[in-house]
PDB file of C-alpha atoms in Angstrom:
ATOM      1  CA  MET M   1      27.017  -0.714 -21.361  1.00 93.00           C
ATOM      2  CA  LYS M   2      24.836   2.211 -22.410  1.00 98.00           C
ATOM      3  CA  ASP M   3      23.970   5.036 -20.011  1.00 98.00           C
ATOM      4  CA  ILE M   4      21.295   7.117 -21.730  1.00 98.00           C
ATOM      5  CA  MET M   5      17.853   5.479 -21.602  1.00 98.00           C
ATOM      6  CA  THR M   6      14.303   6.654 -22.220  1.00 98.00           C
ATOM      7  CA  VAL M   7      11.773   5.139 -19.830  1.00 98.00           C
ATOM      8  CA  ALA M   8       7.971   5.347 -19.982  1.00 98.00           C
ATOM      9  CA  VAL M   9       5.528   4.622 -17.150  1.00 98.00           C
ATOM     10  CA  VAL M  10       1.736   4.497 -17.353  1.00 98.00           C
ATOM     11  CA  ASN M  11      -1.029   5.652 -15.029  1.00 98.00           C
ATOM     12  CA  PHE M  12      -3.358   2.888 -16.197  1.00 98.00           C
ATOM     13  CA  LYS M  13      -7.155   3.044 -15.821  1.00 98.00           C
ATOM     14  CA  VAL M  14      -8.152  -0.598 -15.751  1.00 98.00           C
ATOM     15  CA  ASP M  15     -11.354  -1.744 -17.448  1.00 97.00           C
ATOM     16  CA  ALA M  16     -12.343  -4.141 -14.658  1.00 96.00           C
ATOM     17  CA  CYS M  17     -12.545  -7.795 -15.695  1.00 97.00           C
ATOM     18  CA  ASN M  18     -12.231  -6.957 -19.406  1.00 98.00           C
ATOM     19  CA  LYS M  19      -9.008  -8.551 -20.577  1.00 98.00           C
ATOM     20  CA  GLU M  20      -9.556  -7.746 -24.252  1.00 98.00           C
ATOM     21  CA  SER M  21     -10.003  -4.038 -23.542  1.00 98.00           C
ATOM     22  CA  ASN M  22      -7.030  -3.844 -21.196  1.00 98.00           C
ATOM     23  CA  LEU M  23      -4.736  -5.782 -23.528  1.00 98.00           C
ATOM     24  CA  SER M  24      -5.647  -3.491 -26.408  1.00 98.00           C
ATOM     25  CA  ARG M  25      -4.752  -0.420 -24.364  1.00 98.00           C
ATOM     26  CA  ILE M  26      -1.558  -1.991 -23.004  1.00 98.00           C
ATOM     27  CA  CYS M  27      -0.436  -2.571 -26.576  1.00 98.00           C
ATOM     28  CA  GLY M  28      -1.571   0.927 -27.509  1.00 98.00           C
ATOM     29  CA  TYR M  29       0.488   2.525 -24.739  1.00 98.00           C
ATOM     30  CA  VAL M  30       3.541   0.467 -25.719  1.00 98.00           C
ATOM     31  CA  GLU M  31       3.209   1.544 -29.339  1.00 98.00           C
ATOM     32  CA  ALA M  32       2.680   5.200 -28.423  1.00 98.00           C
ATOM     33  CA  ALA M  33       5.641   5.200 -26.046  1.00 98.00           C
ATOM     34  CA  ALA M  34       7.893   3.512 -28.587  1.00 98.00           C
ATOM     35  CA  LYS M  35       6.965   6.042 -31.278  1.00 98.00           C
ATOM     36  CA  ARG M  36       7.999   8.782 -28.869  1.00 98.00           C
ATOM     37  CA  GLY M  37      11.382   7.129 -28.335  1.00 98.00           C
ATOM     38  CA  ALA M  38      10.910   4.911 -25.276  1.00 98.00           C
ATOM     39  CA  ASP M  39      13.399   2.106 -24.708  1.00 98.00           C
ATOM     40  CA  LEU M  40      11.403   0.547 -21.863  1.00 99.00           C
ATOM     41  CA  VAL M  41       7.691   0.756 -20.963  1.00 99.00           C
ATOM     42  CA  LEU M  42       6.387  -0.110 -17.497  1.00 98.00           C
ATOM     43  CA  LEU M  43       2.713  -0.802 -16.738  1.00 98.00           C
ATOM     44  CA  PRO M  44       1.083  -1.524 -13.356  1.00 98.00           C
ATOM     45  CA  GLU M  45       0.486  -4.584 -11.236  1.00 98.00           C
ATOM     46  CA  LEU M  46      -2.399  -6.798 -12.441  1.00 98.00           C
ATOM     47  CA  CYS M  47      -3.298  -4.321 -15.192  1.00 98.00           C
ATOM     48  CA  LEU M  48      -4.340  -7.106 -17.563  1.00 98.00           C
ATOM     49  CA  TYR M  49      -7.539  -7.899 -15.645  1.00 98.00           C
ATOM     50  CA  GLY M  50      -7.694  -5.599 -12.639  1.00 97.00           C
ATOM     51  CA  TYR M  51      -6.732  -5.875  -8.986  1.00 97.00           C
ATOM     52  CA  ASP M  52     -10.033  -6.022  -7.112  1.00 96.00           C
ATOM     53  CA  TYR M  53     -11.259  -9.186  -8.836  1.00 97.00           C
ATOM     54  CA  TYR M  54      -8.450 -11.290  -7.419  1.00 97.00           C
ATOM     55  CA  VAL M  55      -8.665 -10.077  -3.824  1.00 95.00           C
ATOM     56  CA  ASP M  56     -12.442 -10.576  -3.754  1.00 95.00           C
ATOM     57  CA  THR M  57     -12.848 -13.610  -1.477  1.00 93.00           C
ATOM     58  CA  LYS M  58     -16.412 -14.193  -2.746  1.00 94.00           C
ATOM     59  CA  ILE M  59     -15.097 -15.198  -6.177  1.00 95.00           C
ATOM     60  CA  PRO M  60     -14.083 -18.883  -6.330  1.00 94.00           C
ATOM     61  CA  GLN M  61     -10.445 -19.666  -7.005  1.00 93.00           C
ATOM     62  CA  ALA M  62     -11.494 -21.813  -9.964  1.00 92.00           C
ATOM     63  CA  GLU M  63     -12.902 -18.732 -11.702  1.00 94.00           C
ATOM     64  CA  LYS M  64      -9.719 -16.800 -11.048  1.00 95.00           C
ATOM     65  CA  ILE M  65      -7.713 -19.655 -12.526  1.00 94.00           C
ATOM     66  CA  GLU M  66      -9.711 -19.291 -15.737  1.00 94.00           C
ATOM     67  CA  THR M  67      -8.633 -15.662 -16.131  1.00 96.00           C
ATOM     68  CA  ALA M  68      -4.925 -16.332 -15.531  1.00 96.00           C
ATOM     69  CA  GLU M  69      -2.373 -17.149 -18.225  1.00 96.00           C
ATOM     70  CA  LEU M  70       1.042 -18.694 -18.610  1.00 96.00           C
ATOM     71  CA  LYS M  71       3.943 -16.272 -18.889  1.00 96.00           C
ATOM     72  CA  ASP M  72       4.074 -17.004 -22.618  1.00 97.00           C
ATOM     73  CA  GLY M  73       0.295 -17.095 -23.059  1.00 97.00           C
ATOM     74  CA  PRO M  74      -1.733 -15.206 -25.666  1.00 98.00           C
ATOM     75  CA  SER M  75      -1.677 -11.837 -23.887  1.00 98.00           C
ATOM     76  CA  ALA M  76       2.094 -11.838 -23.413  1.00 98.00           C
ATOM     77  CA  GLN M  77       2.510 -12.958 -27.012  1.00 98.00           C
ATOM     78  CA  ALA M  78       0.383 -10.033 -28.205  1.00 98.00           C
ATOM     79  CA  VAL M  79       2.486  -7.550 -26.223  1.00 98.00           C
ATOM     80  CA  ALA M  80       5.650  -9.262 -27.483  1.00 98.00           C
ATOM     81  CA  GLU M  81       4.608  -8.651 -31.078  1.00 98.00           C
ATOM     82  CA  VAL M  82       4.405  -4.922 -30.420  1.00 98.00           C
ATOM     83  CA  ALA M  83       7.679  -4.940 -28.472  1.00 98.00           C
ATOM     84  CA  LYS M  84       9.436  -6.738 -31.322  1.00 98.00           C
ATOM     85  CA  LYS M  85       7.990  -4.404 -33.952  1.00 98.00           C
ATOM     86  CA  TYR M  86       9.266  -1.310 -32.151  1.00 98.00           C
ATOM     87  CA  GLY M  87      12.355  -2.742 -30.454  1.00 98.00           C
ATOM     88  CA  VAL M  88      11.374  -1.945 -26.853  1.00 98.00           C
ATOM     89  CA  TYR M  89      11.332  -3.635 -23.462  1.00 98.00           C
ATOM     90  CA  VAL M  90       7.963  -3.980 -21.706  1.00 98.00           C
ATOM     91  CA  VAL M  91       6.978  -5.030 -18.179  1.00 98.00           C
ATOM     92  CA  PHE M  92       3.313  -5.471 -17.207  1.00 98.00           C
ATOM     93  CA  GLY M  93       1.392  -7.178 -14.406  1.00 98.00           C
ATOM     94  CA  MET M  94      -0.999 -10.122 -14.579  1.00 98.00           C
ATOM     95  CA  ALA M  95      -2.159 -13.233 -12.739  1.00 98.00           C
ATOM     96  CA  GLU M  96       0.100 -16.095 -13.782  1.00 97.00           C
ATOM     97  CA  LYS M  97      -0.341 -19.840 -13.711  1.00 94.00           C
ATOM     98  CA  LYS M  98       2.607 -22.152 -14.267  1.00 87.00           C
ATOM     99  CA  GLU M  99       2.837 -25.432 -16.113  1.00 81.00           C
ATOM    100  CA  ASP M 100       4.930 -27.089 -13.401  1.00 73.00           C
ATOM    101  CA  THR M 101       2.588 -26.302 -10.476  1.00 68.00           C
ATOM    102  CA  PRO M 102      -0.876 -27.597  -9.454  1.00 68.00           C
ATOM    103  CA  ASP M 103      -3.726 -26.003 -11.383  1.00 75.00           C
ATOM    104  CA  THR M 104      -5.048 -24.341  -8.203  1.00 78.00           C
ATOM    105  CA  ILE M 105      -1.944 -22.165  -7.758  1.00 88.00           C
ATOM    106  CA  LEU M 106      -1.640 -18.625  -9.072  1.00 96.00           C
ATOM    107  CA  TYR M 107       0.989 -15.919  -8.800  1.00 97.00           C
ATOM    108  CA  ASN M 108       0.845 -12.154  -8.843  1.00 98.00           C
ATOM    109  CA  SER M 109       3.421 -11.680 -11.582  1.00 98.00           C
ATOM    110  CA  ALA M 110       5.169  -9.184 -13.786  1.00 98.00           C
ATOM    111  CA  ILE M 111       5.991 -10.322 -17.304  1.00 98.00           C
ATOM    112  CA  ALA M 112       9.232  -9.022 -18.821  1.00 98.00           C
ATOM    113  CA  ILE M 113       9.376  -8.783 -22.602  1.00 98.00           C
ATOM    114  CA  GLY M 114      12.187  -7.604 -24.864  1.00 98.00           C
ATOM    115  CA  PRO M 115      12.713  -6.872 -28.548  1.00 98.00           C
ATOM    116  CA  GLU M 116      13.500 -10.558 -29.078  1.00 97.00           C
ATOM    117  CA  GLY M 117      10.390 -11.830 -27.306  1.00 98.00           C
ATOM    118  CA  ILE M 118       9.220 -12.922 -23.855  1.00 98.00           C
ATOM    119  CA  ILE M 119      12.105 -12.971 -21.377  1.00 98.00           C
ATOM    120  CA  ASP M 120      10.564 -14.422 -18.216  1.00 98.00           C
ATOM    121  CA  SER M 121       8.295 -13.552 -15.293  1.00 98.00           C
ATOM    122  CA  TYR M 122       8.756 -12.373 -11.727  1.00 98.00           C
ATOM    123  CA  GLN M 123       6.403 -13.705  -9.044  1.00 98.00           C
ATOM    124  CA  LYS M 124       5.665 -11.247  -6.222  1.00 98.00           C
ATOM    125  CA  MET M 125       7.570 -12.429  -3.170  1.00 98.00           C
ATOM    126  CA  HIS M 126       5.481 -10.574  -0.575  1.00 97.00           C
ATOM    127  CA  PRO M 127       1.734 -10.665  -1.348  1.00 97.00           C
ATOM    128  CA  PHE M 128      -0.130  -8.010   0.610  1.00 95.00           C
ATOM    129  CA  GLU M 129      -2.811  -9.124   3.093  1.00 91.00           C
ATOM    130  CA  THR M 130      -5.774 -10.610   1.144  1.00 90.00           C
ATOM    131  CA  GLU M 131      -3.578 -11.220  -1.903  1.00 94.00           C
ATOM    132  CA  SER M 132      -2.332 -14.280  -0.036  1.00 93.00           C
ATOM    133  CA  VAL M 133      -5.832 -15.774  -0.319  1.00 91.00           C
ATOM    134  CA  TRP M 134      -5.488 -16.192  -4.082  1.00 95.00           C
ATOM    135  CA  CYS M 135      -1.778 -16.171  -4.901  1.00 96.00           C
ATOM    136  CA  GLU M 136       1.323 -17.980  -3.705  1.00 95.00           C
ATOM    137  CA  LYS M 137       4.476 -16.245  -2.579  1.00 97.00           C
ATOM    138  CA  GLY M 138       7.232 -15.980  -5.156  1.00 97.00           C
ATOM    139  CA  GLU M 139      10.558 -17.505  -4.186  1.00 95.00           C
ATOM    140  CA  LYS M 140      13.303 -15.599  -5.977  1.00 96.00           C
ATOM    141  CA  PRO M 141      14.356 -12.154  -7.202  1.00 98.00           C
ATOM    142  CA  PHE M 142      14.324 -11.419 -10.899  1.00 98.00           C
ATOM    143  CA  MET M 143      16.510  -9.285 -13.136  1.00 98.00           C
ATOM    144  CA  PHE M 144      16.721  -9.126 -16.896  1.00 98.00           C
ATOM    145  CA  ASP M 145      19.625  -8.033 -19.067  1.00 98.00           C
ATOM    146  CA  THR M 146      19.434  -4.960 -21.309  1.00 98.00           C
ATOM    147  CA  PRO M 147      21.982  -2.856 -23.198  1.00 98.00           C
ATOM    148  CA  TRP M 148      21.830  -0.550 -20.137  1.00 98.00           C
ATOM    149  CA  GLY M 149      22.779  -3.327 -17.733  1.00 98.00           C
ATOM    150  CA  PRO M 150      20.566  -5.498 -15.526  1.00 98.00           C
ATOM    151  CA  VAL M 151      17.128  -4.197 -14.521  1.00 98.00           C
ATOM    152  CA  GLY M 152      15.372  -5.493 -11.405  1.00 98.00           C
ATOM    153  CA  ILE M 153      11.650  -5.907 -10.704  1.00 98.00           C
ATOM    154  CA  SER M 154       9.803  -5.749  -7.390  1.00 98.00           C
ATOM    155  CA  ILE M 155       6.017  -5.490  -7.131  1.00 98.00           C
ATOM    156  CA  CYS M 156       4.265  -3.008  -4.830  1.00 96.00           C
ATOM    157  CA  PHE M 157       4.553  -4.350  -1.238  1.00 95.00           C
ATOM    158  CA  ASP M 158       7.924  -5.873  -2.226  1.00 97.00           C
ATOM    159  CA  THR M 159       9.185  -2.367  -2.865  1.00 95.00           C
ATOM    160  CA  TYR M 160       7.566  -0.357  -0.096  1.00 94.00           C
ATOM    161  CA  GLN M 161       8.233  -2.614   2.885  1.00 93.00           C
ATOM    162  CA  PHE M 162      11.124  -4.923   1.976  1.00 94.00           C
ATOM    163  CA  PRO M 163      14.295  -2.946   1.177  1.00 92.00           C
ATOM    164  CA  GLU M 164      16.306  -6.171   1.175  1.00 92.00           C
ATOM    165  CA  LEU M 165      15.110  -6.970  -2.349  1.00 94.00           C
ATOM    166  CA  GLN M 166      16.061  -3.591  -3.758  1.00 94.00           C
ATOM    167  CA  ARG M 167      19.433  -3.747  -2.015  1.00 94.00           C
ATOM    168  CA  HIS M 168      20.041  -7.165  -3.569  1.00 95.00           C
ATOM    169  CA  TYR M 169      19.359  -5.814  -7.046  1.00 97.00           C
ATOM    170  CA  CYS M 170      21.755  -2.936  -6.486  1.00 95.00           C
ATOM    171  CA  ALA M 171      24.466  -5.290  -5.270  1.00 94.00           C
ATOM    172  CA  GLN M 172      24.024  -7.292  -8.493  1.00 95.00           C
ATOM    173  CA  GLY M 173      24.656  -4.214 -10.624  1.00 96.00           C
ATOM    174  CA  CYS M 174      21.177  -2.807 -11.243  1.00 97.00           C
ATOM    175  CA  ARG M 175      20.991   0.935 -11.770  1.00 97.00           C
ATOM    176  CA  LEU M 176      17.241   0.859 -12.429  1.00 98.00           C
ATOM    177  CA  VAL M 177      14.550  -0.960 -10.455  1.00 98.00           C
ATOM    178  CA  LEU M 178      10.958  -1.250 -11.724  1.00 98.00           C
ATOM    179  CA  ASN M 179       7.940  -1.134  -9.416  1.00 98.00           C
ATOM    180  CA  PRO M 180       4.659  -2.185 -11.038  1.00 98.00           C
ATOM    181  CA  THR M 181       2.110  -1.403  -8.327  1.00 97.00           C
ATOM    182  CA  ALA M 182      -1.577  -1.245  -7.384  1.00 97.00           C
ATOM    183  CA  PHE M 183      -1.576   1.375  -4.642  1.00 94.00           C
ATOM    184  CA  ILE M 184      -5.023   2.343  -3.340  1.00 91.00           C
ATOM    185  CA  GLU M 185      -5.823   5.975  -2.577  1.00 87.00           C
ATOM    186  CA  GLU M 186      -7.779   6.512   0.605  1.00 72.00           C
ATOM    187  CA  VAL M 187      -9.175  10.043   0.403  1.00 63.00           C
ATOM    188  CA  PRO M 188      -9.619  11.697   3.831  1.00 56.00           C
ATOM    189  CA  PHE M 189     -12.709  13.650   4.809  1.00 52.00           C
ATOM    190  CA  ASP M 190     -11.170  16.933   3.706  1.00 58.00           C
ATOM    191  CA  GLY M 191     -10.724  15.576   0.188  1.00 59.00           C
ATOM    192  CA  SER M 192      -6.965  16.212   0.117  1.00 66.00           C
ATOM    193  CA  ARG M 193      -4.431  13.844  -1.427  1.00 72.00           C
ATOM    194  CA  ASP M 194      -1.718  14.597   1.120  1.00 72.00           C
ATOM    195  CA  ALA M 195      -1.909  11.220   2.864  1.00 70.00           C
ATOM    196  CA  PHE M 196      -1.631   9.302  -0.408  1.00 74.00           C
ATOM    197  CA  CYS M 197       1.229  11.418  -1.713  1.00 74.00           C
ATOM    198  CA  GLN M 198       3.176  11.105   1.513  1.00 73.00           C
ATOM    199  CA  THR M 199       2.696   7.349   1.861  1.00 76.00           C
ATOM    200  CA  PHE M 200       3.128   6.491  -1.805  1.00 80.00           C
ATOM    201  CA  GLY M 201       6.174   8.577  -2.555  1.00 83.00           C
ATOM    202  CA  LYS M 202       8.346   8.536   0.542  1.00 88.00           C
ATOM    203  CA  THR M 203       9.436   4.910   0.583  1.00 89.00           C
ATOM    204  CA  LEU M 204      10.329   5.101  -3.119  1.00 93.00           C
ATOM    205  CA  GLU M 205      12.259   8.301  -2.516  1.00 94.00           C
ATOM    206  CA  TYR M 206      14.161   6.609   0.300  1.00 92.00           C
ATOM    207  CA  GLY M 207      15.164   3.817  -2.087  1.00 93.00           C
ATOM    208  CA  VAL M 208      16.705   6.348  -4.467  1.00 94.00           C
ATOM    209  CA  ILE M 209      18.492   8.263  -1.728  1.00 92.00           C
ATOM    210  CA  CYS M 210      19.704   5.171   0.119  1.00 91.00           C
ATOM    211  CA  ASN M 211      20.947   3.228  -2.912  1.00 93.00           C
ATOM    212  CA  THR M 212      21.770   5.989  -5.445  1.00 93.00           C
ATOM    213  CA  ILE M 213      19.687   4.356  -8.154  1.00 95.00           C
ATOM    214  CA  TYR M 214      16.719   5.095 -10.399  1.00 97.00           C
ATOM    215  CA  ILE M 215      13.246   3.777  -9.615  1.00 98.00           C
ATOM    216  CA  ALA M 216      10.397   3.700 -12.127  1.00 98.00           C
ATOM    217  CA  THR M 217       6.921   3.024 -10.768  1.00 98.00           C
ATOM    218  CA  ALA M 218       3.626   2.506 -12.612  1.00 98.00           C
ATOM    219  CA  ASN M 219       0.311   2.495 -10.744  1.00 97.00           C
ATOM    220  CA  LEU M 220      -3.329   1.882 -11.530  1.00 97.00           C
ATOM    221  CA  THR M 221      -5.501   4.989 -11.419  1.00 96.00           C
ATOM    222  CA  GLY M 222      -9.220   5.574 -10.886  1.00 94.00           C
ATOM    223  CA  MET M 223     -11.896   3.033  -9.955  1.00 94.00           C
ATOM    224  CA  ASP M 224     -11.532  -0.691 -10.348  1.00 96.00           C
ATOM    225  CA  THR M 225     -14.637  -2.500  -9.022  1.00 95.00           C
ATOM    226  CA  GLU M 226     -14.335  -1.588  -5.329  1.00 92.00           C
ATOM    227  CA  CYS M 227     -11.180   0.450  -4.866  1.00 91.00           C
ATOM    228  CA  TYR M 228      -9.953   3.772  -6.141  1.00 91.00           C
ATOM    229  CA  PHE M 229      -6.311   3.827  -7.193  1.00 94.00           C
ATOM    230  CA  GLY M 230      -4.194   6.939  -6.937  1.00 92.00           C
ATOM    231  CA  GLY M 231      -1.909   6.952  -9.977  1.00 94.00           C
ATOM    232  CA  GLY M 232       1.330   8.674  -9.106  1.00 94.00           C
ATOM    233  CA  SER M 233       3.385   6.844 -11.712  1.00 97.00           C
ATOM    234  CA  SER M 234       6.828   8.365 -11.839  1.00 97.00           C
ATOM    235  CA  ILE M 235      10.503   8.081 -12.709  1.00 98.00           C
ATOM    236  CA  MET M 236      12.850   9.256  -9.969  1.00 97.00           C
ATOM    237  CA  GLY M 237      16.565   9.110  -9.465  1.00 96.00           C
ATOM    238  CA  PRO M 238      19.726  10.817  -8.254  1.00 94.00           C
ATOM    239  CA  LYS M 239      20.187  14.571  -8.592  1.00 90.00           C
ATOM    240  CA  ILE M 240      23.474  16.293  -9.348  1.00 81.00           C
ATOM    241  CA  THR M 241      24.707  18.333  -6.376  1.00 78.00           C
ATOM    242  CA  PRO M 242      27.949  20.217  -5.660  1.00 74.00           C
ATOM    243  CA  PHE M 243      28.558  17.970  -2.660  1.00 73.00           C
ATOM    244  CA  TYR M 244      29.255  14.268  -2.257  1.00 65.00           C
ATOM    245  CA  GLU M 245      25.727  13.278  -1.350  1.00 69.00           C
ATOM    246  CA  THR M 246      22.665  11.736  -2.977  1.00 78.00           C
ATOM    247  CA  MET M 247      19.705  14.013  -3.566  1.00 88.00           C
ATOM    248  CA  LEU M 248      16.409  13.170  -5.250  1.00 93.00           C
ATOM    249  CA  HIS M 249      14.907  14.321  -8.529  1.00 95.00           C
ATOM    250  CA  TYR M 250      11.591  13.423 -10.188  1.00 96.00           C
ATOM    251  CA  TYR M 251      12.365  13.068 -13.886  1.00 97.00           C
ATOM    252  CA  ALA M 252       8.745  12.382 -14.828  1.00 98.00           C
ATOM    253  CA  GLY M 253       5.438  12.250 -12.989  1.00 96.00           C
ATOM    254  CA  GLY M 254       4.992  12.224  -9.235  1.00 93.00           C
ATOM    255  CA  PRO M 255       2.525  11.274  -6.496  1.00 89.00           C
ATOM    256  CA  GLU M 256       0.249  14.173  -7.401  1.00 88.00           C
ATOM    257  CA  ASP M 257      -0.363  12.927 -10.972  1.00 90.00           C
ATOM    258  CA  ASN M 258      -3.531  10.815 -10.973  1.00 91.00           C
ATOM    259  CA  GLN M 259      -4.843  11.121 -14.515  1.00 94.00           C
ATOM    260  CA  ALA M 260      -4.654   8.185 -16.921  1.00 97.00           C
ATOM    261  CA  GLU M 261      -1.594   9.068 -18.982  1.00 97.00           C
ATOM    262  CA  LEU M 262       1.792   8.125 -20.351  1.00 98.00           C
ATOM    263  CA  LEU M 263       4.795   9.714 -18.624  1.00 98.00           C
ATOM    264  CA  MET M 264       8.314   9.615 -20.062  1.00 98.00           C
ATOM    265  CA  ALA M 265      11.836  10.735 -19.286  1.00 98.00           C
ATOM    266  CA  THR M 266      15.300  10.285 -20.702  1.00 98.00           C
ATOM    267  CA  ILE M 267      17.670   9.462 -17.859  1.00 98.00           C
ATOM    268  CA  ASP M 268      21.447   9.235 -17.476  1.00 97.00           C
ATOM    269  CA  LEU M 269      22.169   6.008 -15.630  1.00 97.00           C
ATOM    270  CA  SER M 270      25.771   7.042 -15.034  1.00 95.00           C
ATOM    271  CA  LEU M 271      24.391   9.152 -12.167  1.00 94.00           C
ATOM    272  CA  ALA M 272      23.393   5.924 -10.420  1.00 94.00           C
ATOM    273  CA  GLU M 273      26.799   5.464  -8.847  1.00 88.00           C
ATOM    274  CA  ARG M 274      25.560   2.820  -6.372  1.00 88.00           C
ATOM    275  CA  ARG M 275      27.996   4.250  -3.832  1.00 87.00           C
ATOM    276  CA  LEU M 276      27.483   1.520  -1.248  1.00 90.00           C
ATOM    277  CA  PHE M 277      28.685  -1.175  -3.637  1.00 91.00           C
ATOM    278  CA  VAL M 278      31.891   0.220  -5.165  1.00 89.00           C
ATOM    279  CA  ASP M 279      35.416   0.070  -3.722  1.00 90.00           C
ATOM    280  CA  LYS M 280      36.126   3.148  -1.630  1.00 90.00           C
ATOM    281  CA  GLU M 281      39.271   5.208  -2.175  1.00 88.00           C
ATOM    282  CA  ILE M 282      40.019   5.279   1.538  1.00 92.00           C
ATOM    283  CA  THR M 283      39.450   1.609   2.431  1.00 94.00           C
ATOM    284  CA  GLY M 284      39.668  -0.159  -0.926  1.00 93.00           C
ATOM    285  CA  VAL M 285      36.469  -2.090  -0.184  1.00 94.00           C
ATOM    286  CA  PRO M 286      32.733  -1.333  -0.475  1.00 92.00           C
ATOM    287  CA  ASP M 287      30.667  -0.012   2.411  1.00 92.00           C
ATOM    288  CA  TYR M 288      28.175  -2.839   1.753  1.00 93.00           C
ATOM    289  CA  ARG M 289      29.187  -5.878   3.866  1.00 92.00           C
ATOM    290  CA  PRO M 290      26.946  -8.884   3.093  1.00 90.00           C
ATOM    291  CA  GLU M 291      29.395 -11.314   4.714  1.00 91.00           C
ATOM    292  CA  ILE M 292      28.713  -9.580   8.044  1.00 92.00           C
ATOM    293  CA  TYR M 293      24.947  -9.455   7.576  1.00 89.00           C
ATOM    294  CA  LYS M 294      24.817 -13.220   7.076  1.00 87.00           C
ATOM    295  CA  LYS M 295      25.989 -13.628  10.670  1.00 91.00           C
ATOM    296  CA  PHE M 296      22.833 -11.898  11.886  1.00 89.00           C
ATOM    297  CA  LEU M 297      20.688 -14.868  10.835  1.00 78.00           C
TER     298      LEU M 297
END
């Protein structure tokens, strides 16, 4: 299993309700990142069409269905062509319809693509508030295999408020978790970004510190149709210290970065020791005790 990996994340300015424009720029970012040496490129939640369109309750579900695609539909195929050409992994967000479900059902999904083609999709397990008006809840976690080991995906609210999913990925061997997100920036009267930076970054930072893993997050930035998104795409992970403790380091980007841009870092996944999940020298067993937690239910 390889340790050294170059990851790219994108602060993506969506062209609201213009799939052709967004797809072109998704492919453009993937190509640009790959030419600069990226092994994996992460783009935001619902970046193919925009976020605001789907949560708008005035728009009929039938119209939203028309904009959605299968996980191996034309947009994913177009991204897969670029991924294959440059030998990279890509994850991006879109509204997904499935062949084995009624034609009224949609999912807020992330499509995972590798050098060999489309891998599969992850359906957001915890839709946020009005998202539940248009999309169903996903039912299962999702990881995909890479030369750097398994990589997990959780979307936005999944990541910020439900640490169980991230903990599951870590227990399964993930050293990197991806967070495609659409996090709105609410600017206070004084015009500062402090509230956004504090809210957006802290839960992600806790995930790194708690689990000793890397987290890559990609957010929308700028105006959609109604909401202003705050960017903040970043790659964070463990920091080397002289003591036996997990500290945090931003390898690329951060909550303060809100311009549309590509951010990249080369990371050493061997630093993701996942200390809760390995046998301890003193006890011979991990600190993580899922057999006990099951008794809580």
